Short mmCIF file of C-alpha atoms in Angstrom, two decimals:
data_model
loop_
_atom_site.label_atom_id
_atom_site.label_comp_id
_atom_site.label_asym_id
_atom_site.label_seq_id
_atom_site.Cartn_x
_atom_site.Cartn_y
_atom_site.Cartn_z
CA MET Z 1 50.64 -27.54 -18.49
CA THR Z 2 47.57 -25.70 -17.29
CA GLN Z 3 46.15 -26.99 -14.02
CA LEU Z 4 42.43 -27.50 -12.84
CA ASN Z 5 41.42 -26.33 -9.56
CA ILE Z 6 38.31 -27.94 -7.79
CA ILE Z 7 36.51 -25.99 -4.76
CA GLY Z 8 35.10 -28.68 -2.74
CA GLY Z 9 35.73 -32.23 -2.09
CA GLY Z 10 32.39 -34.10 -1.73
CA MET Z 11 30.88 -36.54 -4.21
CA ALA Z 12 31.11 -33.99 -7.28
CA GLY Z 13 34.43 -32.44 -6.47
CA SER Z 14 35.94 -35.99 -5.83
CA GLU Z 15 34.81 -37.69 -9.00
CA ALA Z 16 35.57 -34.43 -11.12
CA ALA Z 17 38.96 -34.64 -9.84
CA TRP Z 18 39.43 -38.34 -10.50
CA GLN Z 19 38.17 -37.94 -14.02
CA ALA Z 20 40.37 -35.14 -15.02
CA ALA Z 21 43.54 -36.83 -13.42
CA HIS Z 22 43.18 -40.01 -15.18
CA LEU Z 23 43.05 -37.88 -18.26
CA GLY Z 24 46.78 -36.62 -17.62
CA VAL Z 25 45.61 -33.01 -16.12
CA LYS Z 26 47.11 -31.87 -12.68
CA VAL Z 27 44.30 -31.34 -10.24
CA THR Z 28 44.32 -29.53 -6.94
CA ILE Z 29 41.07 -29.87 -4.94
CA HIS Z 30 40.51 -26.95 -2.38
CA GLU Z 31 38.64 -28.62 0.72
CA MET Z 32 37.90 -25.89 3.67
CA ARG Z 33 37.26 -28.99 6.08
CA PRO Z 34 38.38 -29.66 8.59
CA LYS Z 35 39.66 -26.16 9.28
CA VAL Z 36 36.26 -24.64 8.56
CA GLU Z 37 33.57 -27.18 9.75
CA THR Z 38 29.72 -27.33 8.77
CA PHE Z 39 26.89 -28.46 10.95
CA ALA Z 40 26.49 -31.75 8.97
CA HIS Z 41 30.19 -32.93 8.62
CA ARG Z 42 31.86 -35.04 10.98
CA THR Z 43 35.33 -35.64 9.55
CA GLY Z 44 37.91 -33.95 6.86
CA ASN Z 45 37.54 -36.73 4.54
CA LEU Z 46 36.83 -36.36 0.94
CA GLY Z 47 33.56 -37.93 -0.17
CA GLU Z 48 32.14 -37.76 3.42
CA MET Z 49 28.38 -39.22 3.22
CA VAL Z 50 26.27 -36.91 5.64
CA CYS Z 51 22.70 -37.58 5.08
CA SER Z 52 22.30 -41.35 4.50
CA ASN Z 53 24.19 -44.28 3.42
CA SER Z 54 22.41 -45.14 0.56
CA PHE Z 55 22.82 -44.96 -3.27
CA ARG Z 56 19.49 -46.00 -3.57
CA SER Z 57 18.28 -48.65 -6.32
CA ASP Z 58 21.06 -50.73 -8.13
CA ASP Z 59 18.59 -52.21 -10.75
CA ASP Z 60 20.31 -50.78 -13.95
CA GLU Z 61 17.53 -52.21 -16.04
CA GLN Z 62 14.15 -50.87 -14.29
CA ASN Z 63 15.45 -47.96 -12.39
CA ALA Z 64 17.13 -44.54 -13.38
CA VAL Z 65 19.29 -44.36 -10.61
CA GLY Z 66 20.40 -47.75 -11.37
CA LEU Z 67 21.11 -46.86 -14.76
CA LEU Z 68 23.36 -43.68 -13.66
CA HIS Z 69 25.34 -46.43 -11.46
CA TRP Z 70 26.00 -48.33 -14.63
CA GLU Z 71 27.02 -45.27 -16.58
CA MET Z 72 29.52 -44.23 -13.94
CA ARG Z 73 30.82 -47.67 -13.67
CA GLN Z 74 31.49 -47.87 -17.27
CA ALA Z 75 33.34 -44.42 -17.08
CA ASN Z 76 35.53 -45.63 -14.40
CA GLY Z 77 34.04 -43.57 -11.69
CA LEU Z 78 35.85 -43.44 -8.51
CA ILE Z 79 32.51 -42.92 -6.36
CA MET Z 80 30.97 -45.96 -7.78
CA THR Z 81 34.09 -48.33 -7.30
CA SER Z 82 34.45 -47.04 -4.02
CA ALA Z 83 30.88 -47.57 -2.97
CA ASP Z 84 31.12 -51.25 -4.56
CA ALA Z 85 34.37 -51.89 -2.47
CA HIS Z 86 32.12 -50.99 0.76
CA ALA Z 87 28.66 -52.02 -0.03
CA LEU Z 88 26.28 -53.36 2.87
CA PRO Z 89 23.35 -55.80 2.17
CA ALA Z 90 20.51 -53.80 1.28
CA GLY Z 91 18.29 -55.95 -1.00
CA GLY Z 92 18.11 -54.17 -4.49
CA ALA Z 93 19.72 -51.02 -3.42
CA LEU Z 94 23.32 -49.81 -3.01
CA ALA Z 95 24.07 -49.10 0.55
CA VAL Z 96 27.45 -48.07 1.60
CA ASP Z 97 29.47 -48.37 4.91
CA ARG Z 98 30.26 -44.69 5.04
CA ASP Z 99 33.33 -43.95 6.79
CA PRO Z 100 35.26 -46.77 5.31
CA PHE Z 101 33.95 -45.47 1.80
CA ALA Z 102 35.03 -41.77 2.40
CA GLU Z 103 38.55 -43.19 3.70
CA THR Z 104 38.90 -44.96 0.40
CA VAL Z 105 37.94 -41.85 -1.75
CA THR Z 106 40.33 -39.75 0.20
CA ALA Z 107 43.43 -42.43 0.02
CA ARG Z 108 42.83 -42.90 -3.78
CA LEU Z 109 42.53 -39.31 -4.50
CA LYS Z 110 45.66 -38.18 -2.55
CA ALA Z 111 47.76 -41.32 -4.00
CA HIS Z 112 47.18 -40.31 -7.49
CA PRO Z 113 50.17 -38.54 -8.97
CA ASN Z 114 48.20 -35.89 -10.66
CA ILE Z 115 46.05 -34.67 -7.44
CA THR Z 116 46.94 -32.51 -4.71
CA VAL Z 117 44.68 -31.90 -1.79
CA SER Z 118 44.73 -28.27 -0.42
CA TYR Z 119 42.96 -27.57 2.81
CA ASP Z 120 42.02 -24.07 2.33
CA GLU Z 121 38.64 -22.08 2.01
CA ILE Z 122 38.02 -20.27 -1.23
CA THR Z 123 35.97 -17.06 -0.14
CA ALA Z 124 35.29 -15.67 -3.86
CA LEU Z 125 35.04 -16.58 -7.28
CA PRO Z 126 38.44 -17.04 -8.86
CA GLU Z 127 39.20 -14.44 -11.73
CA ASP Z 128 40.98 -16.57 -13.98
CA GLY Z 129 42.17 -20.23 -14.60
CA HIS Z 130 40.18 -23.33 -14.95
CA TRP Z 131 37.89 -24.12 -12.04
CA ILE Z 132 35.09 -26.09 -10.92
CA ILE Z 133 32.74 -25.17 -7.96
CA ALA Z 134 31.53 -28.31 -6.40
CA THR Z 135 30.62 -26.82 -2.77
CA GLY Z 136 27.32 -28.33 -2.56
CA PRO Z 137 24.35 -27.51 -0.48
CA LEU Z 138 26.52 -26.15 2.56
CA THR Z 139 28.49 -23.62 0.73
CA SER Z 140 30.34 -21.22 2.76
CA GLY Z 141 28.85 -17.77 3.62
CA ASP Z 142 31.64 -15.92 1.79
CA LEU Z 143 31.63 -17.82 -1.24
CA ALA Z 144 27.85 -17.98 -1.56
CA ALA Z 145 27.60 -14.34 -1.40
CA SER Z 146 30.28 -14.00 -4.26
CA ILE Z 147 28.18 -16.42 -6.52
CA ALA Z 148 25.06 -14.36 -5.33
CA ALA Z 149 27.01 -11.16 -6.71
CA GLU Z 150 27.81 -12.79 -10.08
CA THR Z 151 24.72 -14.67 -10.80
CA GLY Z 152 22.37 -11.70 -9.67
CA GLN Z 153 20.53 -13.93 -7.22
CA ASP Z 154 19.59 -12.26 -3.63
CA ALA Z 155 20.05 -15.30 -1.81
CA LEU Z 156 21.08 -18.92 -2.18
CA ALA Z 157 21.21 -20.39 1.14
CA PHE Z 158 17.40 -20.86 2.43
CA PHE Z 159 15.02 -23.14 3.97
CA ASP Z 160 13.65 -24.46 0.93
CA ALA Z 161 10.16 -25.86 0.81
CA ILE Z 162 9.54 -27.78 -2.73
CA ALA Z 163 6.34 -29.07 -4.22
CA PRO Z 164 5.95 -32.72 -5.06
CA ILE Z 165 6.44 -33.80 -8.74
CA ILE Z 166 4.11 -36.49 -10.55
CA TYR Z 167 4.37 -38.82 -13.59
CA PHE Z 168 1.92 -37.59 -16.22
CA ASP Z 169 1.11 -41.31 -16.99
CA SER Z 170 -0.01 -41.92 -13.44
CA ILE Z 171 -2.80 -39.13 -13.59
CA ASN Z 172 -6.28 -40.03 -14.30
CA MET Z 173 -7.53 -38.09 -17.32
CA GLU Z 174 -11.06 -39.19 -16.88
CA LYS Z 175 -10.94 -37.03 -14.03
CA ALA Z 176 -8.46 -34.23 -14.61
CA TRP Z 177 -8.33 -32.02 -17.79
CA PHE Z 178 -6.00 -29.66 -19.65
CA GLN Z 179 -6.92 -26.08 -19.19
CA SER Z 180 -5.30 -22.69 -18.51
CA ARG Z 181 -7.10 -20.30 -15.97
CA TYR Z 182 -9.48 -18.22 -18.01
CA ASP Z 183 -8.07 -19.89 -21.12
CA LYS Z 184 -5.18 -17.38 -21.03
CA GLY Z 185 -2.40 -17.61 -23.61
CA GLU Z 186 -1.88 -16.74 -27.38
CA THR Z 187 -1.44 -20.49 -28.43
CA GLU Z 188 -3.45 -23.74 -27.90
CA GLU Z 189 -0.15 -24.91 -25.85
CA ASP Z 190 -0.35 -21.93 -23.42
CA ARG Z 191 -4.08 -22.51 -23.24
CA THR Z 192 -3.78 -26.02 -22.15
CA ALA Z 193 -0.80 -25.69 -20.01
CA TYR Z 194 -2.05 -26.86 -17.05
CA LEU Z 195 -3.68 -29.90 -15.45
CA ASN Z 196 -6.76 -29.43 -13.31
CA CYS Z 197 -8.04 -31.81 -10.61
CA PRO Z 198 -11.56 -30.92 -9.14
CA MET Z 199 -12.84 -31.26 -5.44
CA ASP Z 200 -16.51 -30.89 -4.36
CA ARG Z 201 -16.82 -29.39 -0.87
CA ASP Z 202 -16.67 -32.81 1.11
CA THR Z 203 -13.63 -33.79 -0.62
CA TYR Z 204 -12.07 -30.44 0.11
CA GLU Z 205 -12.98 -30.51 3.77
CA ALA Z 206 -11.56 -33.86 4.27
CA PHE Z 207 -8.49 -32.91 2.32
CA ILE Z 208 -7.87 -29.91 4.74
CA ASP Z 209 -8.32 -32.22 7.85
CA ALA Z 210 -5.96 -34.73 6.93
CA LEU Z 211 -3.50 -31.95 5.83
CA LEU Z 212 -3.39 -30.47 9.16
CA ALA Z 213 -3.30 -33.88 11.00
CA ALA Z 214 -0.31 -35.00 8.80
CA GLU Z 215 3.14 -35.74 10.28
CA LYS Z 216 5.32 -32.81 9.39
CA THR Z 217 9.01 -32.55 9.49
CA GLU Z 218 10.25 -29.85 12.33
CA PHE Z 219 13.14 -27.77 12.34
CA LYS Z 220 16.24 -28.60 14.65
CA PRO Z 221 17.04 -26.41 17.53
CA GLY Z 222 18.41 -23.01 16.72
CA GLU Z 223 16.83 -23.34 13.12
CA THR Z 224 14.45 -20.70 11.97
CA ALA Z 225 12.03 -20.90 9.21
CA GLY Z 226 13.47 -18.65 6.31
CA TYR Z 227 11.41 -19.86 3.72
CA PHE Z 228 12.27 -18.99 -0.08
CA ASP Z 229 10.00 -16.25 -1.27
CA GLY Z 230 6.98 -17.85 -2.79
CA CYS Z 231 7.38 -21.22 -1.38
CA LEU Z 232 5.26 -21.22 1.93
CA PRO Z 233 4.20 -24.68 2.84
CA ILE Z 234 0.68 -25.48 1.99
CA GLU Z 235 0.27 -26.44 5.84
CA VAL Z 236 1.32 -23.08 6.96
CA MET Z 237 -1.38 -21.57 4.81
CA ALA Z 238 -4.22 -24.11 5.84
CA GLU Z 239 -3.12 -23.32 9.43
CA ARG Z 240 -4.27 -19.62 8.72
CA GLY Z 241 -8.00 -20.54 7.82
CA ARG Z 242 -9.71 -23.39 6.32
CA GLU Z 243 -10.51 -21.41 3.26
CA THR Z 244 -7.04 -20.03 2.66
CA LEU Z 245 -6.12 -22.67 0.16
CA ARG Z 246 -9.41 -22.02 -1.77
CA TYR Z 247 -8.67 -18.46 -2.07
CA GLY Z 248 -5.02 -19.23 -3.04
CA PRO Z 249 -3.22 -22.00 -5.07
CA MET Z 250 -6.65 -24.25 -4.95
CA LYS Z 251 -9.15 -21.42 -6.22
CA PRO Z 252 -11.76 -22.86 -8.74
CA VAL Z 253 -12.34 -19.69 -10.72
CA GLY Z 254 -11.69 -19.44 -14.59
CA LEU Z 255 -11.92 -23.24 -15.27
CA THR Z 256 -14.76 -25.47 -16.47
CA ASN Z 257 -14.51 -29.27 -16.13
CA PRO Z 258 -15.27 -30.79 -19.42
CA HIS Z 259 -16.16 -33.89 -17.72
CA GLN Z 260 -18.92 -32.31 -15.84
CA PRO Z 261 -19.41 -28.75 -17.49
CA ASP Z 262 -22.71 -27.97 -15.49
CA VAL Z 263 -20.80 -28.49 -12.02
CA LYS Z 264 -19.07 -25.94 -10.42
CA ALA Z 265 -15.96 -27.39 -8.39
CA HIS Z 266 -15.73 -26.18 -4.74
CA ALA Z 267 -11.82 -26.12 -5.19
CA ILE Z 268 -9.34 -26.91 -8.09
CA VAL Z 269 -5.66 -28.46 -7.60
CA GLN Z 270 -3.46 -27.63 -10.51
CA LEU Z 271 -0.51 -29.04 -11.84
CA ARG Z 272 2.00 -27.44 -14.31
CA ARG Z 273 4.51 -29.25 -16.76
CA ASP Z 274 7.68 -29.34 -15.12
CA ASN Z 275 9.99 -30.10 -18.21
CA ALA Z 276 9.93 -29.82 -21.74
CA LEU Z 277 8.94 -33.49 -22.49
CA GLY Z 278 5.79 -33.17 -20.62
CA THR Z 279 6.42 -36.40 -18.81
CA LEU Z 280 6.51 -34.60 -15.21
CA PHE Z 281 4.03 -32.35 -13.66
CA ASN Z 282 4.45 -30.45 -10.57
CA ILE Z 283 1.58 -29.34 -7.96
CA VAL Z 284 1.16 -25.96 -8.25
CA GLY Z 285 1.44 -24.09 -4.76
CA PHE Z 286 1.88 -27.37 -3.08
CA GLN Z 287 5.09 -27.00 -1.20
CA THR Z 288 5.04 -28.80 1.66
CA LYS Z 289 6.83 -30.39 4.69
CA MET Z 290 4.77 -33.14 5.43
CA LYS Z 291 6.76 -36.41 5.87
CA TYR Z 292 7.11 -38.79 2.96
CA GLY Z 293 4.62 -41.35 3.84
CA ALA Z 294 1.87 -38.80 4.87
CA GLN Z 295 2.47 -36.78 1.48
CA LYS Z 296 1.47 -39.88 -0.61
CA GLU Z 297 -1.69 -40.64 1.85
CA VAL Z 298 -2.93 -36.77 1.51
CA LEU Z 299 -2.05 -36.11 -1.90
CA ARG Z 300 -3.80 -39.25 -3.14
CA MET Z 301 -7.03 -38.03 -1.81
CA ILE Z 302 -7.15 -35.45 -4.83
CA PRO Z 303 -9.26 -36.67 -7.60
CA GLY Z 304 -7.00 -37.78 -10.56
CA LEU Z 305 -4.31 -38.41 -8.23
CA GLU Z 306 -5.47 -41.72 -6.40
CA GLU Z 307 -2.65 -43.63 -8.26
CA ALA Z 308 -0.20 -40.86 -8.62
CA GLU Z 309 3.54 -41.93 -8.97
CA PHE Z 310 6.12 -39.62 -7.73
CA ALA Z 311 9.19 -38.37 -9.30
CA ARG Z 312 10.00 -36.32 -6.41
CA LEU Z 313 8.19 -35.81 -2.96
CA GLY Z 314 8.03 -32.43 -1.53
CA GLY Z 315 10.34 -31.67 1.56
CA ILE Z 316 11.94 -28.86 3.24
CA HIS Z 317 15.78 -28.47 3.93
CA ARG Z 318 18.43 -25.77 3.88
CA ASN Z 319 19.88 -25.82 0.33
CA THR Z 320 22.04 -23.70 -1.59
CA PHE Z 321 21.94 -24.20 -5.62
CA ILE Z 322 21.91 -21.87 -8.48
CA ASN Z 323 19.43 -21.29 -11.36
CA SER Z 324 21.27 -23.77 -13.78
CA PRO Z 325 18.88 -23.29 -16.65
CA THR Z 326 19.58 -19.75 -17.15
CA LEU Z 327 23.31 -19.49 -15.86
CA LEU Z 328 25.22 -22.45 -17.27
CA ASP Z 329 25.64 -23.71 -20.83
CA ASP Z 330 25.61 -27.15 -22.02
CA GLN Z 331 29.29 -27.89 -20.83
CA MET Z 332 28.35 -26.69 -17.20
CA ARG Z 333 30.17 -23.39 -17.67
CA LEU Z 334 29.09 -20.27 -16.18
CA LYS Z 335 27.82 -18.06 -19.10
CA SER Z 336 29.11 -14.87 -17.74
CA LYS Z 337 32.74 -16.51 -16.54
CA PRO Z 338 33.39 -19.33 -18.70
CA HIS Z 339 36.44 -20.28 -17.04
CA LEU Z 340 34.22 -21.43 -14.19
CA ARG Z 341 32.27 -24.65 -14.18
CA PHE Z 342 29.82 -25.85 -11.85
CA ALA Z 343 29.04 -29.42 -10.50
CA GLY Z 344 27.07 -31.32 -8.26
CA GLN Z 345 23.99 -30.13 -5.88
CA ILE Z 346 24.92 -26.83 -6.24
CA THR Z 347 23.56 -27.03 -9.89
CA GLY Z 348 20.15 -28.40 -8.79
CA VAL Z 349 20.52 -32.14 -8.95
CA GLU Z 350 19.60 -34.11 -5.88
CA GLY Z 351 21.53 -36.89 -4.35
CA TYR Z 352 24.66 -38.31 -3.73
CA VAL Z 353 24.64 -40.28 -7.30
CA GLU Z 354 23.39 -37.53 -9.20
CA SER Z 355 25.95 -34.99 -7.78
CA ALA Z 356 29.01 -37.49 -8.52
CA ALA Z 357 27.55 -37.92 -12.00
CA MET Z 358 27.84 -34.34 -12.68
CA GLY Z 359 31.01 -34.03 -11.26
CA LEU Z 360 32.27 -36.88 -13.67
CA LEU Z 361 31.05 -34.87 -16.67
CA ALA Z 362 32.59 -31.67 -15.41
CA GLY Z 363 35.88 -33.16 -14.97
CA ARG Z 364 35.98 -34.58 -18.30
CA PHE Z 365 34.74 -31.36 -19.97
CA ALA Z 366 37.26 -29.50 -18.20
CA ALA Z 367 40.12 -31.69 -19.22
CA ALA Z 368 38.84 -31.74 -22.77
CA GLU Z 369 39.31 -28.01 -22.58
CA ILE Z 370 42.68 -27.94 -21.20
CA LEU Z 371 43.95 -30.51 -23.59
CA GLY Z 372 42.34 -28.78 -26.37
CA GLN Z 373 40.11 -31.78 -27.43
CA PRO Z 374 36.63 -30.64 -27.11
CA ILE Z 375 33.84 -33.29 -26.58
CA ASP Z 376 30.13 -33.21 -26.87
CA THR Z 377 27.44 -33.39 -24.21
CA PRO Z 378 25.99 -36.89 -23.86
CA ALA Z 379 22.85 -37.56 -25.64
CA PRO Z 380 19.55 -36.90 -23.75
CA GLU Z 381 18.64 -40.45 -24.04
CA THR Z 382 21.34 -41.45 -21.55
CA ALA Z 383 20.95 -40.93 -17.59
CA MET Z 384 23.72 -38.26 -17.40
CA GLY Z 385 22.64 -36.70 -20.60
CA ALA Z 386 19.09 -36.56 -19.29
CA LEU Z 387 20.37 -34.96 -16.06
CA ILE Z 388 22.51 -32.27 -17.61
CA THR Z 389 20.19 -31.46 -20.38
CA HIS Z 390 17.73 -31.02 -17.57
CA ILE Z 391 19.63 -28.60 -15.32
CA THR Z 392 20.90 -26.62 -18.31
CA GLY Z 393 18.00 -25.74 -20.30
CA GLY Z 394 15.21 -28.53 -20.19
CA ALA Z 395 13.83 -27.51 -16.74
CA GLU Z 396 11.58 -24.50 -16.28
CA ALA Z 397 13.47 -21.66 -14.96
CA LYS Z 398 10.94 -20.10 -13.22
CA THR Z 399 10.08 -22.99 -11.20
CA PHE Z 400 13.57 -24.82 -11.09
CA GLN Z 401 14.03 -26.89 -7.94
CA PRO Z 402 16.63 -29.67 -7.10
CA MET Z 403 15.82 -33.05 -8.65
CA ASN Z 404 16.68 -36.68 -8.54
CA VAL Z 405 17.45 -38.57 -11.95
CA ASN Z 406 14.30 -40.35 -12.97
CA PHE Z 407 12.76 -41.49 -16.28
CA GLY Z 408 10.62 -38.33 -16.60
CA LEU Z 409 13.53 -36.58 -17.54
CA PHE Z 410 14.36 -38.91 -20.66
CA PRO Z 411 12.54 -38.33 -24.33
CA PRO Z 412 9.89 -40.77 -24.23
CA VAL Z 413 10.19 -44.24 -25.63
CA VAL Z 414 8.02 -45.69 -28.48
CA ASP Z 415 7.73 -49.35 -29.27
CA ALA Z 416 9.38 -49.98 -32.51
CA LYS Z 417 6.59 -52.56 -33.68
CA THR Z 418 3.50 -50.64 -32.60
CA GLY Z 419 4.49 -47.04 -32.48
CA ARG Z 420 3.03 -46.51 -29.04
CA ARG Z 421 4.33 -46.06 -25.50
CA ASN Z 422 4.40 -49.30 -23.79
CA ARG Z 423 4.13 -48.82 -20.14
CA ALA Z 424 4.81 -52.57 -19.35
CA THR Z 425 8.19 -52.25 -21.00
CA ARG Z 426 9.35 -48.78 -20.93
CA TYR Z 427 11.73 -49.16 -18.34
CA LYS Z 428 13.78 -51.66 -19.89
CA MET Z 429 13.58 -49.77 -23.34
CA TYR Z 430 14.76 -46.68 -21.61
CA THR Z 431 17.69 -48.55 -20.06
CA ASP Z 432 18.47 -50.42 -23.36
CA ARG Z 433 18.56 -47.05 -25.29
CA ALA Z 434 20.45 -45.29 -22.77
CA LYS Z 435 23.39 -48.02 -22.47
CA ALA Z 436 23.84 -48.11 -26.18
CA ALA Z 437 24.10 -44.50 -26.09
CA TRP Z 438 26.48 -44.08 -23.52
CA THR Z 439 28.66 -46.68 -24.81
CA ALA Z 440 28.84 -44.56 -28.02
CA TRP Z 441 29.65 -41.42 -26.08
CA LEU Z 442 32.33 -42.97 -24.40
CA ASP Z 443 33.92 -44.36 -27.45
CA HIS Z 444 33.76 -40.89 -29.10
CA ALA Z 445 34.82 -39.11 -26.14
CA ARG Z 446 38.13 -40.78 -25.53
CA LEU Z 447 40.81 -38.11 -24.96
CA ASP Z 448 44.64 -38.23 -25.67
CA ALA Z 449 46.38 -37.89 -22.23
CA ALA Z 450 48.77 -35.01 -21.96
#
């Protein structure tokens, strides 16, 4: 029987192997550690946690990542069952005793009769067979170069400064307004593609003071700031002069505030829609290395964002990911080489659980293909469906950056009685709808083991 090969034994690779093996497919996991070390890993265990020991909220009725936990548990997910077995007290969150967790993941994978673990480094994209690349943000240099050569991207590894993303529902539209600069665009949607938040001189000066004084993330010894082109942190720009931002991403030209049409703003912060649903907006040009607490305090100084809720805060870290919206199909196959699937953080999802979830889907998709029993992609109303929809076409390709699961990725919910969006009950409405859709998908996606 045709074999599935998986490069990388982290969260995504481990989950992909588990899912495919349970469907009767022979799987080989290719893990370069401990032969080839990384600066972050300490062991050769599969599923090793390197950043924190938290899987974040476990509330499956009010939180998107908790819903993702629920979906993975329903699908017999290895990562979630292992996390539950080694959970630590953490309030409403799921925190994990990381070493026993990784030891359990490793032991269960090695004990499975359909799984083999090979400790070798794959340095180039394979030309044939069935493969899943799940190498994460620390993809080895040679393999990253091979991926870059195939996808046409100049660089995959860099220090990535990313901008915060805000829920549209939390923006004060009595202060902000929709308008593109100089009303450019052929359609009304184009001409109103941006949200604008105005600042007077005093507000701008206070904002610059707070920005310069804010606590920032510093590089580790030996690291140099090789930023991704076009992603210079706003603090670095502000350090070059107090007017730099006003002549850059905060320039006030070509815009008229309908709330005060006779008042010319001293500076304007623009937000651009970050997904097709219009539920998420990123702050244009506001890549930042401010620490999280400082970000919330400083960014809420912007008029219209005083009560902003963040789907993702900005940050800076070494990362390796592909531009999935342009490169992958809805079954996570590389369009130019369909025998290759990508899964996990390298696809542009952020976080342990999200990475494992994409591994779960990739493993099932690959197994279905090998068994000759195709399955559909989960509906976008599910947490997994929302994530895969986002990374394979829902996100804006030009500004694509890693993203955690959040309700802004889901199609909006509408109260059946009123026909309106109800903010008070919307999270429960999201999760109820998702659970029904995920249960239906699992029922229809059952495969006959080989």
